[in-house]
Backbone as a printed PyTorch tensor [residue, N CA C, xyz], in Angstrom:
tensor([[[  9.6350,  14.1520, -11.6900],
         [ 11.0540,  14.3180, -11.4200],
         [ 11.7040,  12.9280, -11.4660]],

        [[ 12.6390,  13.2280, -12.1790],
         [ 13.2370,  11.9120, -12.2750],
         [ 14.3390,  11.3450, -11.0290]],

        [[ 15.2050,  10.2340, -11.0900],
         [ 16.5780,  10.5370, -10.1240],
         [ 17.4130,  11.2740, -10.4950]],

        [[ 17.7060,  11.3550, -11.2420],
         [ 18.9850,  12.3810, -12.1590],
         [ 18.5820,  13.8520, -11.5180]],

        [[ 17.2990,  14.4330, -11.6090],
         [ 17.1560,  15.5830, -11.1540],
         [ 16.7290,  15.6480,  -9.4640]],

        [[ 16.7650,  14.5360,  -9.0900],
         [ 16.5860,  14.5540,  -7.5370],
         [ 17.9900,  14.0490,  -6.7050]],

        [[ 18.9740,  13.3640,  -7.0990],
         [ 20.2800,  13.3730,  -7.0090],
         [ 20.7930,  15.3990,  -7.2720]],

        [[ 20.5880,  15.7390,  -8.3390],
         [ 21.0990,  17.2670,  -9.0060],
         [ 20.6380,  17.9060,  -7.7140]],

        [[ 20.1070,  17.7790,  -7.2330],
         [ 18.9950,  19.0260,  -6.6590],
         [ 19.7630,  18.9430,  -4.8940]],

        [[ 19.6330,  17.4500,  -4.4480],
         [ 20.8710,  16.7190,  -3.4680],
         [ 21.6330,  17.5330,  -3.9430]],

        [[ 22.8450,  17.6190,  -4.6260],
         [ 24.1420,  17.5010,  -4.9730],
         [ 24.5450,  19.4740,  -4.7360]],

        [[ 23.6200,  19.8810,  -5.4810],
         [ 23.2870,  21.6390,  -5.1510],
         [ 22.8150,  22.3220,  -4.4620]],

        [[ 22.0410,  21.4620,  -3.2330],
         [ 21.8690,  22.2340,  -2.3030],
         [ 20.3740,  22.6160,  -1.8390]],

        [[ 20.0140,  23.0320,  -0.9820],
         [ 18.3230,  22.7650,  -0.8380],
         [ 18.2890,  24.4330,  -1.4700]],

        [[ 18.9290,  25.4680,  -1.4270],
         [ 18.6400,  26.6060,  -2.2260],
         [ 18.2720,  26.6100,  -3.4930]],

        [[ 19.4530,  25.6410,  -3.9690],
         [ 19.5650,  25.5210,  -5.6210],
         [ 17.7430,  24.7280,  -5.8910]],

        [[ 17.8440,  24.2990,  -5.2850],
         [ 16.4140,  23.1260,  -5.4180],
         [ 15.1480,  23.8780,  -5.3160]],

        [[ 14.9920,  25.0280,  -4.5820],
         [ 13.8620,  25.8080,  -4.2010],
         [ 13.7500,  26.8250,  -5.1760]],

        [[ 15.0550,  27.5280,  -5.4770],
         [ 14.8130,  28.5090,  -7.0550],
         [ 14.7040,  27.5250,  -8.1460]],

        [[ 15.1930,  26.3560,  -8.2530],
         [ 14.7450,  25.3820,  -9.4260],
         [ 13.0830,  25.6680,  -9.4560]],

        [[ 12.3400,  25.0860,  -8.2680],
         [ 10.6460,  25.1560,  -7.8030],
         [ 10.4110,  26.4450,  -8.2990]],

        [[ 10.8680,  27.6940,  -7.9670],
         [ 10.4250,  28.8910,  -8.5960],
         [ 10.7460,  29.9650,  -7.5100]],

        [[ 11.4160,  29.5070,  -6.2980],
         [ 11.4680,  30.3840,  -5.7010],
         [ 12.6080,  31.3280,  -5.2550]],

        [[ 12.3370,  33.0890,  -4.7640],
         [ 12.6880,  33.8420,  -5.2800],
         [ 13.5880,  34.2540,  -3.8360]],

        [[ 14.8930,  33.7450,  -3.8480],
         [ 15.7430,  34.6800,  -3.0650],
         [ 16.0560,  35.6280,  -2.6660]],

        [[ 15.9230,  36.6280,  -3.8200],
         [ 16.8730,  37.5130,  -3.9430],
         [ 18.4100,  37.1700,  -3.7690]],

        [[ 18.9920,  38.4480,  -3.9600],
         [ 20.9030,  38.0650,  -3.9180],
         [ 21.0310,  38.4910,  -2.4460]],

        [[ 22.0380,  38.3760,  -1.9610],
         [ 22.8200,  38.3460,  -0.5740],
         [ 23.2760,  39.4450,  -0.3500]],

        [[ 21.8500,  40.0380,   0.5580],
         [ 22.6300,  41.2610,   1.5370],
         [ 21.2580,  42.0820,   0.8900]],

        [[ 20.4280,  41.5390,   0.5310],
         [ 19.0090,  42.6360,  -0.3740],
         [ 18.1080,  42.3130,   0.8860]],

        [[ 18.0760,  41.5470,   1.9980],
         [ 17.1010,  42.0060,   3.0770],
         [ 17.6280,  42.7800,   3.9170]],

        [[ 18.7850,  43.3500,   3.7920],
         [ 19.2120,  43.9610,   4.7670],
         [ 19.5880,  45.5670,   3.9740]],

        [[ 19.2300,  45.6670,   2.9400],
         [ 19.4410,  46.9690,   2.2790],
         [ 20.4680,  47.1850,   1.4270]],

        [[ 21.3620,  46.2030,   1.5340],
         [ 22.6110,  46.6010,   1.1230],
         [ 22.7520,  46.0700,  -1.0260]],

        [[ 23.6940,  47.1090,  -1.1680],
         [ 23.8590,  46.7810,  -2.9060],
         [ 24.1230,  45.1610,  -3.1790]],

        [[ 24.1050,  44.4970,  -4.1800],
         [ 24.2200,  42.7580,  -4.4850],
         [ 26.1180,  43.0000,  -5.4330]],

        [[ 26.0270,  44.4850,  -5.6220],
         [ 27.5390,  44.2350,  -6.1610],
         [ 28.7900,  45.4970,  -6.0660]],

        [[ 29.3950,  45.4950,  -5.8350],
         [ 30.4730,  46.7440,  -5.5090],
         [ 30.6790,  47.1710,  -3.9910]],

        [[ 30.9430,  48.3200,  -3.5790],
         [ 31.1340,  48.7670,  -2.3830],
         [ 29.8850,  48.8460,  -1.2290]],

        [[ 30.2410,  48.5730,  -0.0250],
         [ 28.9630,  48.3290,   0.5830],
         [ 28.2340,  46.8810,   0.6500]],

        [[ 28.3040,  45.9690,  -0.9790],
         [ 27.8720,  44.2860,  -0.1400],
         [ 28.0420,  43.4780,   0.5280]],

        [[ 27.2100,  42.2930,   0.1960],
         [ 27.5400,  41.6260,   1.4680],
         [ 29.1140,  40.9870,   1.0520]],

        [[ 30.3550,  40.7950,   1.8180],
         [ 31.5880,  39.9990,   1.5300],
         [ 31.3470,  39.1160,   1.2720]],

        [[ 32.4130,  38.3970,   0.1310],
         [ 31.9120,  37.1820,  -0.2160],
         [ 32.9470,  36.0630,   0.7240]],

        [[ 32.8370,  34.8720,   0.6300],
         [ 33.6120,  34.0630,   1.7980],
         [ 34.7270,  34.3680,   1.4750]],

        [[ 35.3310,  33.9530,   0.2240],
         [ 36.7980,  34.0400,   0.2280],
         [ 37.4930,  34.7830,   0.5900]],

        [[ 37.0670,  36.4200,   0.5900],
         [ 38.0650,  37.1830,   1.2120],
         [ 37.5950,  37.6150,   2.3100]],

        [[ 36.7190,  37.0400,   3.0790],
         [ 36.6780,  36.6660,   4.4120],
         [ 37.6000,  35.6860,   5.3040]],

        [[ 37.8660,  34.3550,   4.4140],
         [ 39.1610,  33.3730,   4.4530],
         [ 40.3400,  33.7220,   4.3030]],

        [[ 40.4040,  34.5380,   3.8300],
         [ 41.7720,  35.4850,   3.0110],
         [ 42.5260,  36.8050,   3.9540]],

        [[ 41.1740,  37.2940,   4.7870],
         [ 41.6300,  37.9730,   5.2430],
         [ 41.6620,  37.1830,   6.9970]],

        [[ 40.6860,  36.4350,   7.1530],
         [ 41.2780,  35.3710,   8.4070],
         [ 42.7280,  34.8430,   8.8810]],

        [[ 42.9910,  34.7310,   7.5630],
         [ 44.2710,  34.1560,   7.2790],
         [ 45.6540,  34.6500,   7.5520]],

        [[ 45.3080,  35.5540,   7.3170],
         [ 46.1240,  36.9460,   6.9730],
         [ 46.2460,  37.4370,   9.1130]],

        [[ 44.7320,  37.3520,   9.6190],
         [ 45.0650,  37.9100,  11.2450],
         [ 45.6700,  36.8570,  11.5680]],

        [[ 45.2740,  35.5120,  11.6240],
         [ 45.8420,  34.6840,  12.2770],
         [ 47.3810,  34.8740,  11.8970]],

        [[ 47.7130,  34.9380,  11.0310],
         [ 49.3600,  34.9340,  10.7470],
         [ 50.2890,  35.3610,  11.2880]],

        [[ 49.5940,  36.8970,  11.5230],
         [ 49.9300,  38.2540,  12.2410],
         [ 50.0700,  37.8650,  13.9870]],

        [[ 48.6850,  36.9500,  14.2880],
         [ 48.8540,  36.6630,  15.6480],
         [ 49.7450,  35.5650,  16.1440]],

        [[ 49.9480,  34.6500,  14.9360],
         [ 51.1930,  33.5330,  15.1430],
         [ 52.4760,  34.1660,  15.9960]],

        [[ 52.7630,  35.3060,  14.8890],
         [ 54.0320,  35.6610,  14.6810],
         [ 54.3980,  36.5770,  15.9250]],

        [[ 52.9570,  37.2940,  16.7770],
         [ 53.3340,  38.0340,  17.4800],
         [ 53.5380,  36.5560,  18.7880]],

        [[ 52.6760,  35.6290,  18.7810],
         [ 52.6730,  34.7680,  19.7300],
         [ 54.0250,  34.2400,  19.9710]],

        [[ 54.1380,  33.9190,  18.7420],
         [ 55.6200,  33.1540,  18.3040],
         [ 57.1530,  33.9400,  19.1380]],

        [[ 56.9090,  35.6220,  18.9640],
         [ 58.1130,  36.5370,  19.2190],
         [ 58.1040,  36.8270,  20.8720]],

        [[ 56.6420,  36.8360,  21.1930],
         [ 56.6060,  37.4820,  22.1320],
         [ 56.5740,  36.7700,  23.7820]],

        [[ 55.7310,  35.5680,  23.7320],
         [ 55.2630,  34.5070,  24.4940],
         [ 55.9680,  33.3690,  24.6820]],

        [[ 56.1390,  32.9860,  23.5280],
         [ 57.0330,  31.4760,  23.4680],
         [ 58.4050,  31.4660,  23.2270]],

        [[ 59.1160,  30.4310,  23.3230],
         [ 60.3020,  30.3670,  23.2230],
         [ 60.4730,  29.4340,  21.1200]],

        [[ 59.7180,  28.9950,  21.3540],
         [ 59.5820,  27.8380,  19.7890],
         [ 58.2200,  27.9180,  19.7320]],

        [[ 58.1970,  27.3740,  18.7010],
         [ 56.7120,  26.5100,  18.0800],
         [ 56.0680,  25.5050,  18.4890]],

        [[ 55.4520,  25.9020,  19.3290],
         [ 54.7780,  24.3950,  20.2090],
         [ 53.5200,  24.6770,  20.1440]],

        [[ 52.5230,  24.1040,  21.4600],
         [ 51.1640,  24.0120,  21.5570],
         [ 50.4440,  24.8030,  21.6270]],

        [[ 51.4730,  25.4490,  23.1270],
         [ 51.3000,  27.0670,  23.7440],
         [ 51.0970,  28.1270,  22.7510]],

        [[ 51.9910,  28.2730,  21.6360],
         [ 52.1390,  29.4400,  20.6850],
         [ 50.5820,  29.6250,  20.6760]],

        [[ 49.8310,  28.4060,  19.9660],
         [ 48.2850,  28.1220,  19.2510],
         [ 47.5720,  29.3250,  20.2260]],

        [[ 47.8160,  29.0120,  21.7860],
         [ 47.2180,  29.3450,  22.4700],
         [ 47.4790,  30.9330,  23.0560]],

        [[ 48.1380,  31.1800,  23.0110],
         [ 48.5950,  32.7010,  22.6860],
         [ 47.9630,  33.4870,  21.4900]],

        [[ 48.3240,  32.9970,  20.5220],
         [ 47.9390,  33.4520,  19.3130],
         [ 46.3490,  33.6350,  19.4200]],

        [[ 46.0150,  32.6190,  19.8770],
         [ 44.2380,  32.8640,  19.9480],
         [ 43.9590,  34.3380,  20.6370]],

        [[ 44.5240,  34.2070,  22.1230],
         [ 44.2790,  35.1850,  22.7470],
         [ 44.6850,  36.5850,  22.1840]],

        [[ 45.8940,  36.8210,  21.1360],
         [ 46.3200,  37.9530,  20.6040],
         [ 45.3880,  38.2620,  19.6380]],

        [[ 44.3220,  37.3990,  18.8740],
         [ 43.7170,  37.4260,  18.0810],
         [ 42.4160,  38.2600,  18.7170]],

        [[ 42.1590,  38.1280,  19.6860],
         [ 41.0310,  37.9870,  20.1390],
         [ 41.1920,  39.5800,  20.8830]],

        [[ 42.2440,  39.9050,  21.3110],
         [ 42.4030,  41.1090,  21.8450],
         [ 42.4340,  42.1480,  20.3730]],

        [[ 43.2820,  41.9300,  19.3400],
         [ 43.9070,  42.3430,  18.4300],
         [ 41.9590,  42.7060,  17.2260]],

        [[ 41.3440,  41.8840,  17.4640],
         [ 39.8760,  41.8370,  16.9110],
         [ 38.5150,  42.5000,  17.5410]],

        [[ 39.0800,  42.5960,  18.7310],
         [ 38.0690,  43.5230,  19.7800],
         [ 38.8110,  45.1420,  19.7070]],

        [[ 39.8160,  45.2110,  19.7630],
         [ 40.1400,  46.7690,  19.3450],
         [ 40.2890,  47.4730,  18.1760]],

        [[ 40.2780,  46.9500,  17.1420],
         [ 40.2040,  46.8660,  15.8450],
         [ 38.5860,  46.9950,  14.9950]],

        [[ 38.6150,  46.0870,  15.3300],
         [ 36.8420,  46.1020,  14.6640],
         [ 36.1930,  46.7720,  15.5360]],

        [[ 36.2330,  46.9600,  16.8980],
         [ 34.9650,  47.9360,  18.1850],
         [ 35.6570,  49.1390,  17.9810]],

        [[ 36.8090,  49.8580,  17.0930],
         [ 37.3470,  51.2810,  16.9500],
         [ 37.3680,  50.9700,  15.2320]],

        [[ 37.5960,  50.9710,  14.4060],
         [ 38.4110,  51.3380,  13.2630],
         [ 37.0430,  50.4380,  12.1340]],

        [[ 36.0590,  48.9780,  13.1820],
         [ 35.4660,  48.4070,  11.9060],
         [ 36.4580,  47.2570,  10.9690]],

        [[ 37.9630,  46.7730,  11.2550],
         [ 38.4920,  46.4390,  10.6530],
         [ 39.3600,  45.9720,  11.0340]],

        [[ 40.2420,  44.4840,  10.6580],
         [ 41.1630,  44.3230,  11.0760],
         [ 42.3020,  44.1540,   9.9180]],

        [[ 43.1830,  44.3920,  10.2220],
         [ 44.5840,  44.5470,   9.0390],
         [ 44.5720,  43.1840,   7.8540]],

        [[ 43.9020,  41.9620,   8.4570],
         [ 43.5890,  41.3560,   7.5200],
         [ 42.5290,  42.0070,   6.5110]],

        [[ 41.3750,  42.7570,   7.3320],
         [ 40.2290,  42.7650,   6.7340],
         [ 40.5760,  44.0450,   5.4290]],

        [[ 41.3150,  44.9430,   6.1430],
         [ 41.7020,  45.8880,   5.6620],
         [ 42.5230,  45.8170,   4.0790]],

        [[ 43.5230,  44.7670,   4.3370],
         [ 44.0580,  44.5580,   2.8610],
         [ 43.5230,  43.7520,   1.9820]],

        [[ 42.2430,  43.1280,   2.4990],
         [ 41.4020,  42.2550,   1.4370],
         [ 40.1430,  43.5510,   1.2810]],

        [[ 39.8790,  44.7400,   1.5900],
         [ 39.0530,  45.4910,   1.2260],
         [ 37.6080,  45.1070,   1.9350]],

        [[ 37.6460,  44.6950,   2.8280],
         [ 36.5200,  44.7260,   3.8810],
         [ 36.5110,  45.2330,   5.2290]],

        [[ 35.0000,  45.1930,   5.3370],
         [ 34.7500,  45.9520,   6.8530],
         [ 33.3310,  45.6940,   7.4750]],

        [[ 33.9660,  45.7250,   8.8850],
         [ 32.9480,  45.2120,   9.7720],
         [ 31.5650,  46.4350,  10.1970]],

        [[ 30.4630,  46.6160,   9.9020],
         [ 29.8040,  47.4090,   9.6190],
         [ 28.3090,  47.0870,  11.0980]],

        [[ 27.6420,  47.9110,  11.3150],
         [ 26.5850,  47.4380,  12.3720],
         [ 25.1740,  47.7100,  11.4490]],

        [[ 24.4070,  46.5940,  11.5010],
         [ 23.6890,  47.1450,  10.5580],
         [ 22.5290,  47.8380,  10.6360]],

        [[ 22.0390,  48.2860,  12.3470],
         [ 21.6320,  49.4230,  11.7660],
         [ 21.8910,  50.9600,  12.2220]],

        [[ 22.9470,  51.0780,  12.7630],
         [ 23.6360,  52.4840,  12.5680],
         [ 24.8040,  52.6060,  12.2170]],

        [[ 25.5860,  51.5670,  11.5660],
         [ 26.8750,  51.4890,  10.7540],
         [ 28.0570,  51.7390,  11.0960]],

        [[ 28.2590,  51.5440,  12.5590],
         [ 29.3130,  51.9080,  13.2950],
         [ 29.3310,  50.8550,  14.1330]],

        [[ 30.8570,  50.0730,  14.2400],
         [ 30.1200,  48.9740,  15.0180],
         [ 31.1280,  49.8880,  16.4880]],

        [[ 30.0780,  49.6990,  17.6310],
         [ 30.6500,  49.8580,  19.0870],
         [ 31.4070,  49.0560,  19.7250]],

        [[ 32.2480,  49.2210,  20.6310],
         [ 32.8270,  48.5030,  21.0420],
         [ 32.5590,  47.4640,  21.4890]],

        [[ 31.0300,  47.3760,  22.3020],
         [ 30.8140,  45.9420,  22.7990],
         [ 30.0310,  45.2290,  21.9750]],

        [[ 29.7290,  45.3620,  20.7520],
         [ 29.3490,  44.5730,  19.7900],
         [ 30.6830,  44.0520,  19.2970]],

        [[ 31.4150,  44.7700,  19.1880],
         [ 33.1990,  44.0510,  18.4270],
         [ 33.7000,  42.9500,  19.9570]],

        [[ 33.1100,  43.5460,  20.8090],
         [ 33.6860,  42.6340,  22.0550],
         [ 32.9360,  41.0680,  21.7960]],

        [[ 31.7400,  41.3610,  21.6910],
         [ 30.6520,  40.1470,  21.4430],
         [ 31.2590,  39.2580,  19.9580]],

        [[ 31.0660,  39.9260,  18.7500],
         [ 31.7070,  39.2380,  17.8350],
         [ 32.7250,  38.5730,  17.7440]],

        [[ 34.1860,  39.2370,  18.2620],
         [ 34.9790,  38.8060,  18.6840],
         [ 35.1720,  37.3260,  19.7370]],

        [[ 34.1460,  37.4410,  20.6140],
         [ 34.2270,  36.1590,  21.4490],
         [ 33.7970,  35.3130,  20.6640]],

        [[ 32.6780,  35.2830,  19.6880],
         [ 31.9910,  34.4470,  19.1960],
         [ 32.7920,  34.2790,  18.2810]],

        [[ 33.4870,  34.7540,  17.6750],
         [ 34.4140,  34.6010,  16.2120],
         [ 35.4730,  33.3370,  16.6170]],

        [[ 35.9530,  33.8250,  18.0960],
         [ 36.7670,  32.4400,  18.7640],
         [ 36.7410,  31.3900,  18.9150]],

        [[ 35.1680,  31.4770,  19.5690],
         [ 34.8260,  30.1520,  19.5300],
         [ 34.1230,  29.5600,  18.4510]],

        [[ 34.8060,  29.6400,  17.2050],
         [ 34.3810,  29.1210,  15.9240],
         [ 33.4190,  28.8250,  15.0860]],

        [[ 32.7600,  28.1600,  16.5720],
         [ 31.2270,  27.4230,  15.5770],
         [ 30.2760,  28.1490,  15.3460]],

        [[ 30.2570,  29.2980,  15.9630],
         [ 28.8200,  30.4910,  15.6330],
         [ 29.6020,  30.8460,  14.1640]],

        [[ 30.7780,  31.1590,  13.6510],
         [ 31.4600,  31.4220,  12.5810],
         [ 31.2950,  30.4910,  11.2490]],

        [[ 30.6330,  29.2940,  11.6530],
         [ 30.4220,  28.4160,  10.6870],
         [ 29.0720,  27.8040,  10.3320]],

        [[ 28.3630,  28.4020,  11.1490],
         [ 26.8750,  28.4340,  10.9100],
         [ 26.3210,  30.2030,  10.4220]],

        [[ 25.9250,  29.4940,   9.1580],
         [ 25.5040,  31.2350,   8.0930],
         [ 24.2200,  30.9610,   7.6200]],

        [[ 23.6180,  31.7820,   7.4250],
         [ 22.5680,  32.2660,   7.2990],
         [ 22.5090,  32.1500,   5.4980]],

        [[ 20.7600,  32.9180,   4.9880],
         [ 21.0730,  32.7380,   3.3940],
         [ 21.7230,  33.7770,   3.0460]],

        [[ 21.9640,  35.0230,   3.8170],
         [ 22.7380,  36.5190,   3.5350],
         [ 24.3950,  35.7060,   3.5310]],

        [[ 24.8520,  34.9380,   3.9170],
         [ 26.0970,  34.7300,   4.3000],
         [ 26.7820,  35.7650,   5.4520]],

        [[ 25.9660,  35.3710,   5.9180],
         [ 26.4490,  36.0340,   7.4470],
         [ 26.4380,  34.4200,   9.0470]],

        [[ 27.6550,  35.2500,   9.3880],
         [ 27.9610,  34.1700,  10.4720],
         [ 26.6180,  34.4230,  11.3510]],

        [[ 26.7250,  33.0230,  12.6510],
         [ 25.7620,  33.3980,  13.6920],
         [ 26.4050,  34.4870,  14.6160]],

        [[ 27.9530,  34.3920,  14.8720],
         [ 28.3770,  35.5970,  15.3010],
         [ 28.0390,  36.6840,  14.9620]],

        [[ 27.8700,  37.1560,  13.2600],
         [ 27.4320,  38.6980,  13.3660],
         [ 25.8420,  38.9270,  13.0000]],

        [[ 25.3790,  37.9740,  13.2510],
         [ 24.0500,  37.9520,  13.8320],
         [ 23.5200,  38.1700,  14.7630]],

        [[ 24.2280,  37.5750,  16.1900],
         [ 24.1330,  37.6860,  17.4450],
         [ 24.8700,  39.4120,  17.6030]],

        [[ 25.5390,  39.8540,  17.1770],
         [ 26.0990,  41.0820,  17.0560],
         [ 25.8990,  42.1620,  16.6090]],

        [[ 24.3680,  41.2960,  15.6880],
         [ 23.8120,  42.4110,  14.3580],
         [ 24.8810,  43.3460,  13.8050]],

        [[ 25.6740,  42.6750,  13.2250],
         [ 27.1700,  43.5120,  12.4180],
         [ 26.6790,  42.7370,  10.8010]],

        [[ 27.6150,  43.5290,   9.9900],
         [ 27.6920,  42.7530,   9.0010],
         [ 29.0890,  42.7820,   8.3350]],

        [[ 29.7400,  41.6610,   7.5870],
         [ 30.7610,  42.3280,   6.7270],
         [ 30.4900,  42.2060,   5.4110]],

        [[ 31.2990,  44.2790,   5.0280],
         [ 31.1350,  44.6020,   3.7690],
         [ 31.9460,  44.8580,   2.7240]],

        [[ 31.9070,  44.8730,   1.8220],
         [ 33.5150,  45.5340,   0.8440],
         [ 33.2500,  46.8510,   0.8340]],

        [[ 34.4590,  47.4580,   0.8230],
         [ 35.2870,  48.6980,   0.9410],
         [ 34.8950,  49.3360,  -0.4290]]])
């Protein structure tokens, strides 16, 4: 191996580097049963971001109308909490939140496919506090819906 291919291998990732070696992944969401393409896989990030985007907005605006007088610090902090209520009744009844919903995903349990309420309660806390949300697995699944055993899927 030269540097050129040990820089490449750096640069792509220790995955990219191990199927380079020969080894065999599979695609994302095949240890857990689920299809690698169409309805039912695993979500891919972006419209996971997309549809994040989309609740938080929703919770700005209710923070914004309902709580505060302006746009200040407080709003942030409202909004969290509307989020957080607005994500525990949503996903622990319906599987979904209005973000998730217009980007064509859903919050699924993986192994009786219904997520309960206190698994959406659990996810939900963990979804808040961010950092379980940013540590993923090779399925692309958060540590939140790990700790939750949920998964999200497309519609």
């Amino acid at each position: 191996m030269d540097n050129r291919q040990a820089i490449g291998s750096w640069l792509s990732g220790p995955r990219a580097a191990m199927e380079e070696a020969g080894a065999d992944f599979g695609y994302r969401g095949e240890q857990l049963g689920l299809p690698e393409q169409g309805p039912g896989s695993i979500a891919r990030p972006g419209r996971r971001i997309g549809a994040l985007a989309v609740d938080w907005g929703l919770c700005l605006l209710i923070a914004y109308g309902l709580f505060t007088d302006g746009y200040d610090a407080r709003t942030g902090n409202w909004a969290l909490l509307v989020f957080l209520v607005l994500s525990v009744l949503t996903v622990g009844t319906l599987g979904f939140t209005p973000g998730k919903r217009l980007f064509g995903l859903r919050v699924v349990a993986v192994d009786s496919g219904r997520v309960q309420p206190l698994r959406g309660l659990l996810r939900s806390v963990l979804l808040c506090l961010a950092i379980p949300a940013l540590v993923w697995d090779r399925d692309g699944r958060g540590l939140h819906d790990r700790l939750a055993r949920t998964v999200e899927v497309r519609i």
